[in-house]
Short mmCIF file of C-alpha atoms in Angstrom, two decimals:
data_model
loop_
_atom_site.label_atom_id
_atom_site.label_comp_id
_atom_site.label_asym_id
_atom_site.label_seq_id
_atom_site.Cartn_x
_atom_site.Cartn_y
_atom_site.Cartn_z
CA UNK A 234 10.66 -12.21 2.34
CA UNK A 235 11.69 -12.94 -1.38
CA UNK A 236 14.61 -11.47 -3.07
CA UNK A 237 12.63 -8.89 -4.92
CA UNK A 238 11.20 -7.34 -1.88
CA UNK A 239 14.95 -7.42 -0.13
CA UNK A 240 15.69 -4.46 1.36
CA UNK A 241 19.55 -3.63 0.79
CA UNK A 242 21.14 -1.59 3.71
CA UNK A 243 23.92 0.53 4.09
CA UNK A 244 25.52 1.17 7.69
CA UNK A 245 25.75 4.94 8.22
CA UNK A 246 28.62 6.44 6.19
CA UNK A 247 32.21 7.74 7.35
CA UNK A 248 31.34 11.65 6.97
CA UNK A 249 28.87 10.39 10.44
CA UNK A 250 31.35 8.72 12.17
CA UNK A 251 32.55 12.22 14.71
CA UNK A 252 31.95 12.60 18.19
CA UNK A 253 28.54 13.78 17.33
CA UNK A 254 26.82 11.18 15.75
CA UNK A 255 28.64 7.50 16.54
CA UNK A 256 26.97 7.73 20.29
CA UNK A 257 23.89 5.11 21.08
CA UNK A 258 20.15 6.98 21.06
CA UNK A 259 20.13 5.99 24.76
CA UNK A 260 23.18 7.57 25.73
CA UNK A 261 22.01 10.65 24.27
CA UNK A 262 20.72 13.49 26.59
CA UNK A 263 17.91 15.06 25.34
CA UNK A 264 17.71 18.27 24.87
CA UNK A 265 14.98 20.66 23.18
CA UNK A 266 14.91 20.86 19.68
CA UNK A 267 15.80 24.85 18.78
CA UNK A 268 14.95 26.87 15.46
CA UNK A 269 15.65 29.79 14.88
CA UNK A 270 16.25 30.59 18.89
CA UNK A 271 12.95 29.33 19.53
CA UNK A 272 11.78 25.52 20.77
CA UNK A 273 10.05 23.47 18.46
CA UNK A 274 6.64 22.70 19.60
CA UNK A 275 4.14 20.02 17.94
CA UNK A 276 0.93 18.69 18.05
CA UNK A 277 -0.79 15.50 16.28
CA UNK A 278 -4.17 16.91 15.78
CA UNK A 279 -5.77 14.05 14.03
CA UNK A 280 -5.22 10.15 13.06
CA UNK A 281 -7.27 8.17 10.79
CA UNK A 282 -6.49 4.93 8.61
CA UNK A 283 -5.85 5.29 4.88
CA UNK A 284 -6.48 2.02 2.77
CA UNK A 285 -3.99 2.50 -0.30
CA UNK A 286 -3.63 -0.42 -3.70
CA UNK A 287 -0.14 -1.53 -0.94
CA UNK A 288 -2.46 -2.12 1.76
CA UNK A 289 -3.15 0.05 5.12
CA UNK A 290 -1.50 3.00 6.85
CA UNK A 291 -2.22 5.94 9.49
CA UNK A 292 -2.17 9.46 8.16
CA UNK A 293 -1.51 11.67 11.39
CA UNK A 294 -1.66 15.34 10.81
CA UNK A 295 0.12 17.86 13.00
CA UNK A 296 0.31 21.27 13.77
CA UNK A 297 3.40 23.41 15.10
CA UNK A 298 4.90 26.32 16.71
CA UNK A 299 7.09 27.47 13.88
CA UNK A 300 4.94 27.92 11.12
CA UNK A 301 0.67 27.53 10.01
CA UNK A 302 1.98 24.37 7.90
CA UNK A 303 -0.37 21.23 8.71
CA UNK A 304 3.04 18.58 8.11
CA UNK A 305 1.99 15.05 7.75
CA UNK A 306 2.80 11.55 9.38
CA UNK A 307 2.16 8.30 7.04
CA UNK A 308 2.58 5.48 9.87
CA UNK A 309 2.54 1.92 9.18
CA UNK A 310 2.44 -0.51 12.55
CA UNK A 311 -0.13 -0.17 15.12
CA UNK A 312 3.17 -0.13 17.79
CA UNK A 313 4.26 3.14 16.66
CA UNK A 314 1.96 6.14 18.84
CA UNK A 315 1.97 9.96 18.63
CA UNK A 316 2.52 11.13 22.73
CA UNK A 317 0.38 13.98 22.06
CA UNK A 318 -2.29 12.99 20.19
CA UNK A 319 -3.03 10.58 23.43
CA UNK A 320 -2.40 13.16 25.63
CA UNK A 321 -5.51 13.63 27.80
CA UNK A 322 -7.76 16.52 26.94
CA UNK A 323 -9.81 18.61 29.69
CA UNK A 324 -13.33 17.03 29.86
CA UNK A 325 -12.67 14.91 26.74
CA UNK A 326 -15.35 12.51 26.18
CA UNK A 327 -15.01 8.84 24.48
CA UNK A 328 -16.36 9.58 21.32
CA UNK A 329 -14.33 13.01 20.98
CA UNK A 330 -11.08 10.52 21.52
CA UNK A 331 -12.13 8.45 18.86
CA UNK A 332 -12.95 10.75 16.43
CA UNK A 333 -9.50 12.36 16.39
CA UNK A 334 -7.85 8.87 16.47
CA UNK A 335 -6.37 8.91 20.15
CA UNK A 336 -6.48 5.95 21.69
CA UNK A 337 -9.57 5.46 24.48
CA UNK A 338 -8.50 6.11 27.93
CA UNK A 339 -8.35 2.09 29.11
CA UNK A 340 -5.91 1.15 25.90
CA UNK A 341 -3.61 4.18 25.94
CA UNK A 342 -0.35 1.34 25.59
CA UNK A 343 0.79 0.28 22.57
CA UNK A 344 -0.20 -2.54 20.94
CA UNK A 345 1.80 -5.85 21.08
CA UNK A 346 3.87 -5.97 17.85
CA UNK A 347 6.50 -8.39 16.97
CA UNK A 348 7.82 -5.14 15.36
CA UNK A 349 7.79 -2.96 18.39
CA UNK A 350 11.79 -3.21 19.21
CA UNK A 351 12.65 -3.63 15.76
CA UNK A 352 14.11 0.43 14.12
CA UNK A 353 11.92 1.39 11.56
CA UNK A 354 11.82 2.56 8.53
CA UNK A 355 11.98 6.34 8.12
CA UNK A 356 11.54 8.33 5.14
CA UNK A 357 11.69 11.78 5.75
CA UNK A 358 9.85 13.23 2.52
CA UNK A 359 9.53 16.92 1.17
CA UNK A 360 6.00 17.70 -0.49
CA UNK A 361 6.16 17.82 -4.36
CA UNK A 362 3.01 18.93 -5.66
CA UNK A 363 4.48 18.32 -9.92
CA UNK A 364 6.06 15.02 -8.79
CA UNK A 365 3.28 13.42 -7.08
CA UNK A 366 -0.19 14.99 -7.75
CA UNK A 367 0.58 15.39 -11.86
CA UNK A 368 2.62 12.77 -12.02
CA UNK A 369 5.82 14.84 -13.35
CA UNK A 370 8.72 13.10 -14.43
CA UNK A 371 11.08 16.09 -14.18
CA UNK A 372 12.42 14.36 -10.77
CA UNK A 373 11.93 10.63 -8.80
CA UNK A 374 10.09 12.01 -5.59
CA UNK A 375 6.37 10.30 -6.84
CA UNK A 376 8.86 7.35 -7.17
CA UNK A 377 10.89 7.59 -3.56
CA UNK A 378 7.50 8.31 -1.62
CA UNK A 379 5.70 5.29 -3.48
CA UNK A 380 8.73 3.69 -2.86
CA UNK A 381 8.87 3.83 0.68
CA UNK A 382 5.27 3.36 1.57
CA UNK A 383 5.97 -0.18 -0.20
CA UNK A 384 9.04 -1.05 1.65
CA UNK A 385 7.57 0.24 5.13
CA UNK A 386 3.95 -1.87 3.98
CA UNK A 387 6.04 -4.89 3.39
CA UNK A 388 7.95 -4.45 7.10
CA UNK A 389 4.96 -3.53 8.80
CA UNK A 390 6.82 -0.98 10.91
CA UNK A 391 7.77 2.89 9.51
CA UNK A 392 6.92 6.46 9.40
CA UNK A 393 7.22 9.02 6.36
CA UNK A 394 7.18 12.58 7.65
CA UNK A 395 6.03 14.54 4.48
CA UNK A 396 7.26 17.67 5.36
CA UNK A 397 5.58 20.68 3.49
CA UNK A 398 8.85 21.87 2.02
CA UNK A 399 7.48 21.86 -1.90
CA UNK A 400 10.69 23.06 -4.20
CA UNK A 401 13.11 21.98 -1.79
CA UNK A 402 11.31 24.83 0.30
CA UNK A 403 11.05 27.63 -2.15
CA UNK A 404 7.40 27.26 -2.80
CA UNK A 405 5.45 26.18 -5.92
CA UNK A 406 5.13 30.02 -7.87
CA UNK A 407 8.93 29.71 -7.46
CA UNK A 408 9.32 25.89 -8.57
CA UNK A 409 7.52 26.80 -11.72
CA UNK A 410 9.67 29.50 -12.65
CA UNK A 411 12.92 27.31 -11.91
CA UNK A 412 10.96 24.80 -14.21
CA UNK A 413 11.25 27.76 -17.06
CA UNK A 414 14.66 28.08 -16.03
CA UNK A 415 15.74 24.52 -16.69
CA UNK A 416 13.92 24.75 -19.90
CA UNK A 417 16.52 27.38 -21.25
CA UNK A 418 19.03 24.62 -20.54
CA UNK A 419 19.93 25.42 -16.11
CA UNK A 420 20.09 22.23 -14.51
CA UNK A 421 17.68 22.37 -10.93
CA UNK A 422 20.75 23.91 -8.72
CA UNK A 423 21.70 26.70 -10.71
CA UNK A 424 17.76 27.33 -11.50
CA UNK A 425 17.40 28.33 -7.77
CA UNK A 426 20.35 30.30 -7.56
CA UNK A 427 19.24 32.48 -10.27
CA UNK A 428 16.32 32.80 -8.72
CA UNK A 429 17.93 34.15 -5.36
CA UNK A 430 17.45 30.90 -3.11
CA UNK A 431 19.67 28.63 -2.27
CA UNK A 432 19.91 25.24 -4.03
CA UNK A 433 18.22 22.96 -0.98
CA UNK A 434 16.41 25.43 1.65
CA UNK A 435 15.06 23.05 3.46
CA UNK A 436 15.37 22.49 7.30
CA UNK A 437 14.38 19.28 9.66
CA UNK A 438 13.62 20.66 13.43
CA UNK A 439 9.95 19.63 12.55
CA UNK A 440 10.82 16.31 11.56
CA UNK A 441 13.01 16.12 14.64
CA UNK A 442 10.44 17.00 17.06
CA UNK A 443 8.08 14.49 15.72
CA UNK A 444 10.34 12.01 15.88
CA UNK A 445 10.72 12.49 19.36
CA UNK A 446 6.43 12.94 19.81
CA UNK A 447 6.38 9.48 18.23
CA UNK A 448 9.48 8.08 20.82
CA UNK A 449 11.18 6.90 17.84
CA UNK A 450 14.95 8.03 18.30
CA UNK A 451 16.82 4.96 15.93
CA UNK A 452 15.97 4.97 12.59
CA UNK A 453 16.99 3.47 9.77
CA UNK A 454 16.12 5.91 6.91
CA UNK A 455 16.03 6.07 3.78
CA UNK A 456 17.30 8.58 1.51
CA UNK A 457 20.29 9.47 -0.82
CA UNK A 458 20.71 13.00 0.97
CA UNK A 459 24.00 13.29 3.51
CA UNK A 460 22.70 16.64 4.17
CA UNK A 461 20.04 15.00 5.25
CA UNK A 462 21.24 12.19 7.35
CA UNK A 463 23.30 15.22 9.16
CA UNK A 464 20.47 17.48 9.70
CA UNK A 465 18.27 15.29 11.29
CA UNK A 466 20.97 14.03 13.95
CA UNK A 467 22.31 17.27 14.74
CA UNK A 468 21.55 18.85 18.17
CA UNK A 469 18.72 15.84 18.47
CA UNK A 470 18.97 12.19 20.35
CA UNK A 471 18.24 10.65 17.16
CA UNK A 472 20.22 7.92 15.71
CA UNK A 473 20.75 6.78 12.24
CA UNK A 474 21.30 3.00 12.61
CA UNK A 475 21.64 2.36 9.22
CA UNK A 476 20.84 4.14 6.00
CA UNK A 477 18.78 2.79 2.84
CA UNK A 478 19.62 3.81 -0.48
CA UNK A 479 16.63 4.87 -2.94
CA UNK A 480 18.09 3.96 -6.72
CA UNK A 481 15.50 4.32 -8.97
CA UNK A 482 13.72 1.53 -10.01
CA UNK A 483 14.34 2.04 -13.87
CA UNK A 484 18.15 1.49 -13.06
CA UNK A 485 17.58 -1.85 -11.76
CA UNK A 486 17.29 -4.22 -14.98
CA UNK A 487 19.70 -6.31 -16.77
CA UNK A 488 19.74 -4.07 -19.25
CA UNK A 489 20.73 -0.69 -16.94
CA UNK A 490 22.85 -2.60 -14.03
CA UNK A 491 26.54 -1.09 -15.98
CA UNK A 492 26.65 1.74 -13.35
CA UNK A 493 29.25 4.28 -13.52
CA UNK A 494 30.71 5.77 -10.08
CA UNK A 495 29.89 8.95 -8.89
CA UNK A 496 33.08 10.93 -6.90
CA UNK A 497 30.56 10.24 -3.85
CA UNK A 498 30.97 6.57 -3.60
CA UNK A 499 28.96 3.26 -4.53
CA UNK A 500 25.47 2.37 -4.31
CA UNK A 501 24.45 -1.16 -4.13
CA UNK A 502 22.84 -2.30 -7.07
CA UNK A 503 20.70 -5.47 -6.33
CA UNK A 504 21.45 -6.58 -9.89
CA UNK A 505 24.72 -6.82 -10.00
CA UNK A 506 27.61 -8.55 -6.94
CA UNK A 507 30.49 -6.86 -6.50
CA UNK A 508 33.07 -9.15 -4.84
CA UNK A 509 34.92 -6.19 -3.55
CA UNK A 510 35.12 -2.45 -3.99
CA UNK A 511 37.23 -2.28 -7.24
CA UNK A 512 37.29 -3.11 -10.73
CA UNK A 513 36.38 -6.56 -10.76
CA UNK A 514 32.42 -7.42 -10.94
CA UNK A 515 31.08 -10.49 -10.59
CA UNK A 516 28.38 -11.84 -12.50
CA UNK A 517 26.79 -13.67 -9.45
CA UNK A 518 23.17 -12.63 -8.53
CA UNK A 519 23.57 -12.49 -4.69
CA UNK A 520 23.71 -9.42 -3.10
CA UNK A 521 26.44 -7.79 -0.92
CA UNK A 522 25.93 -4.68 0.85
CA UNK A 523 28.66 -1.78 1.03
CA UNK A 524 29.93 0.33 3.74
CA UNK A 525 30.18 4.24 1.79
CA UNK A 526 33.12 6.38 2.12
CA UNK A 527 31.96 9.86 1.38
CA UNK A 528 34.74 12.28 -0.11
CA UNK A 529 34.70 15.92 -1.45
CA UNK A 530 36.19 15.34 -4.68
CA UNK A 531 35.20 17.69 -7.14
CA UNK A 532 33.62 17.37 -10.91
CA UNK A 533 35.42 19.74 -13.66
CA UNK A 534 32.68 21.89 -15.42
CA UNK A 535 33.26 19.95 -18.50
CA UNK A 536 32.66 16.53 -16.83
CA UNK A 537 29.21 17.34 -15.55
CA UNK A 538 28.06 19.07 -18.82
CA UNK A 539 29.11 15.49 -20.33
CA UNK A 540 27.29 13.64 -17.31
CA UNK A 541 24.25 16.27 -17.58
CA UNK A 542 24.03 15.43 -21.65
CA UNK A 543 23.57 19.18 -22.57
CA UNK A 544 24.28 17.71 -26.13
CA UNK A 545 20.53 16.73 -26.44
CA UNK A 546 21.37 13.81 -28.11
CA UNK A 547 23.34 12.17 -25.75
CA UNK A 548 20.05 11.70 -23.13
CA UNK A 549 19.18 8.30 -22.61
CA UNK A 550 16.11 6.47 -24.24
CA UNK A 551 12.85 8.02 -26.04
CA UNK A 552 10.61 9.77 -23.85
CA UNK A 553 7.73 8.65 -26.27
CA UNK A 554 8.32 4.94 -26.06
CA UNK A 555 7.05 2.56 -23.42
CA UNK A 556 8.91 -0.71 -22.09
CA UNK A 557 6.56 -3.83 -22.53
CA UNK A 558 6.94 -4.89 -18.99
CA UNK A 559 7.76 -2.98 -16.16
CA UNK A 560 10.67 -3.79 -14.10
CA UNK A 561 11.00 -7.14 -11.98
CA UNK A 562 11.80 -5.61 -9.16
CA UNK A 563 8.37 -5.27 -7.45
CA UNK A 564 7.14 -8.86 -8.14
CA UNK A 565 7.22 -9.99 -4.95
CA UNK A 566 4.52 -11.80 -3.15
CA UNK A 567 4.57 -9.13 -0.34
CA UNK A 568 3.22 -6.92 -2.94
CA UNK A 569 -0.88 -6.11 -3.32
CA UNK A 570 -0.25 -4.88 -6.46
CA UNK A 571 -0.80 -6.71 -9.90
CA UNK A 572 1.92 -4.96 -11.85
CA UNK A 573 0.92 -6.53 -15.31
CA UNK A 574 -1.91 -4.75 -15.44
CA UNK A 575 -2.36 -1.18 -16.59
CA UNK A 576 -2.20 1.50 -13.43
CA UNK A 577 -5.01 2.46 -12.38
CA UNK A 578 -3.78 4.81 -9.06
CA UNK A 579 -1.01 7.52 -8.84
CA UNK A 580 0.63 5.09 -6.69
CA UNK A 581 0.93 2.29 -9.17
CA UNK A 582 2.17 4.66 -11.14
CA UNK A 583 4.64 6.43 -9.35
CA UNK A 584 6.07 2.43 -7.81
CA UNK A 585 6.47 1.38 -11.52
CA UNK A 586 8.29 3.86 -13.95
CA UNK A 587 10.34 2.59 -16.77
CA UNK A 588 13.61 4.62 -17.85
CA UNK A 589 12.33 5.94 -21.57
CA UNK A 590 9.54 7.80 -19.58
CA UNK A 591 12.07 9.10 -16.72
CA UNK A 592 14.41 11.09 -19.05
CA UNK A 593 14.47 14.68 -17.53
CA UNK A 594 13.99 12.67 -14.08
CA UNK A 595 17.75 11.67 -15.13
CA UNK A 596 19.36 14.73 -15.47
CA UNK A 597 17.56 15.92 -12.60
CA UNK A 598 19.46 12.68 -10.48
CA UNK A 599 22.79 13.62 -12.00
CA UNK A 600 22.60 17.38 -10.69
CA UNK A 601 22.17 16.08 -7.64
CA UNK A 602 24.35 13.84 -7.41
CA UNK A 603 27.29 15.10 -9.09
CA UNK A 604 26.75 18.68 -7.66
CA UNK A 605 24.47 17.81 -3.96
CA UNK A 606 26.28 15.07 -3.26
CA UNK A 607 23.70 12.88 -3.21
CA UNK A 608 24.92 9.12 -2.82
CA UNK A 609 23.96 7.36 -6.59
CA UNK A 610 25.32 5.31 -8.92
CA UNK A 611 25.06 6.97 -11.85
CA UNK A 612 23.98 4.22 -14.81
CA UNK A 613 26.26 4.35 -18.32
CA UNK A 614 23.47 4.75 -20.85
#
């Protein structure tokens, strides 16, 4: 694997290391999965394979007991199986079998894979309609999803549950209005607020229960979200092994590696070797990966306005300029893609975005980060 395609880990943070969440996934006792007082229930309905411009994957679709959302399963590895979508059905013939994607009777075991004890890559994903259908650049979630199909394309073993959770669960009608709202200068958590929901309504019992239909209970996932990385271990036998940091790609340039701290810790930046947690950086190009610390120190008002750039002028680059090139870091020979050439899919270009064009997807990053606690380095434009 070439440095380009590297893929920098981060052993689970501090705030995870309780009673709770340091024991091994098989020491853990499983229990049922509970929402709401009632146990979460799902079902893989249907698997087929999805070609892509990264290669192959296999979109599983599932229903559940909790509500008439169809969630989604993007699954890349032949090793990793759905329990119930192989299930056996009452008088089920062959060809029904095949054309909902469950494995024929006499190959019900997985495939051989080389990747088959190896933890996978998981990327537990809420559904963003503006992001990655228009191509908005009011947030990065066109760029994490694109992101992590790459990195789990490149491994050959992952799973991105796209939960249907659009406006961090508030619904489109009400992600458009918040869109107004940020217009007349509220940043994305105070948008919500005004609007009477809370600023991340989302919940992960789904995702939870198909973790445990696909018998996947170590993961290594990848997100910026401690809320997240809670959620998804609590009350569950899942394990976060390790966690992968998403930085945006248009952070990761020589011209964009001077990153300034957030109060919730450091980031790896590929770019960039820090020989140890301080002041000193080195100007070495080998990597070192950090252990994060996560504290609760808190931002004065004044601080985030100046981090948020509410004085327009402040906000980095010109949304109407291009870069020539787009950044290095997807040349890697892993890769399908020809990034030289001009996009011609919304997944080249949601795997490719330079920083002029990613503007409002800035301040969006800094809201969370410096009011969500979401785990970034915050670049000094």
């Amino acid at each position: 694997m070439s440095a380009d395609s590297e893929i920098h880990v981060l052993k689970p943070d501090s705030y995870l290391n309780n009673d709770n969440h340091t024991e091994k996934a098989s020491s853990k006792e499983k229990s049922p999965i509970i929402y709401n007082g009632k146990i979460v229930q799902v079902e893989c309905k249907v698997r087929a394979r999805i070609p892509y411009p990264g290669g192959q994957f296999y979109l599983q679709l599932y229903h559940n007991n909790i509500d008439s959302k169809e969630h989604l399963v993007y699954v890349f590895g032949e090793h990793i199986k759905s329990k119930s979508l192989n299930s056996k059905k009452q008088d089920e013939t062959e060809i029904q079998r095949k054309i909902r994607g469950a494995d024929i009777e006499h190959n019900l075991a997985p495939l051989p894979s080389k990747n088959q004890n190896v933890i996978p890559l998981v990327r537990i994903h809420s559904e963003c309609y503006t992001g990655e259908t228009v191509s908005s650049t009011r947030c990065d979630c066109g760029y994490q999803l694109a992101e992590a199909m790459r990195l789990m394309s490149i491994a050959n073993n992952g799973v991105v549950i796209y939960l249907r959770q659009e406006g961090r669960n508030i619904g489109l009608m009400e992600k458009l209005k918040a869109y107004n709202l940020q217009d007349m200068g509220h940043d994305t958590v105070n948008a919500n607020l005004l609007l009477n929901h809370p600023a991340d309504g989302r919940s992960y019992e789904i995702a939870q229960a198909i973790l445990d239909d696909l018998e996947i209970n170590e993961i290594n996932i990848l997100t910026n979200n401690p809320d997240k990385i809670e959620k998804i271990t609590l009350n569950s036998n899942i394990t976060v092994a390790n966690r992968i940091p998403m930085v945006p790609s248009w952070w990761l340039n020589k011209d964009t590696a001077d990153h300034m701290e957030t109060p919730h810790g450091l980031v790896h930046n590929p770019m960039i070797n820090y020989d140890q947690i301080g002041d000193q950086v080195s100007s070495s190009s080998s990597s070192t990966t950090f252990v994060h610390e996560h504290t609760s120190n808190g931002t004065s008002s004044k601080e985030y306005n100046e981090y948020l750039g509410y004085e327009k002028d402040n906000l980095p680059g010109d949304i109407n300029k291009t870069l020539s090139e787009p950044p290095s870091l997807f040349s890697s020979e892993h890769n399908l893609l020809d990034l030289n050439k001009p996009s011609s899919s919304s997944y080249e270009r949601h795997i490719r975005p330079t920083r002029p064009t990613m503007t409002e997807a800035d301040k969006y990053l800094l809201t969370k980060a410096l009011k969500m606690g979401h785990m970034l380095d915050i670049p000094k434009f």
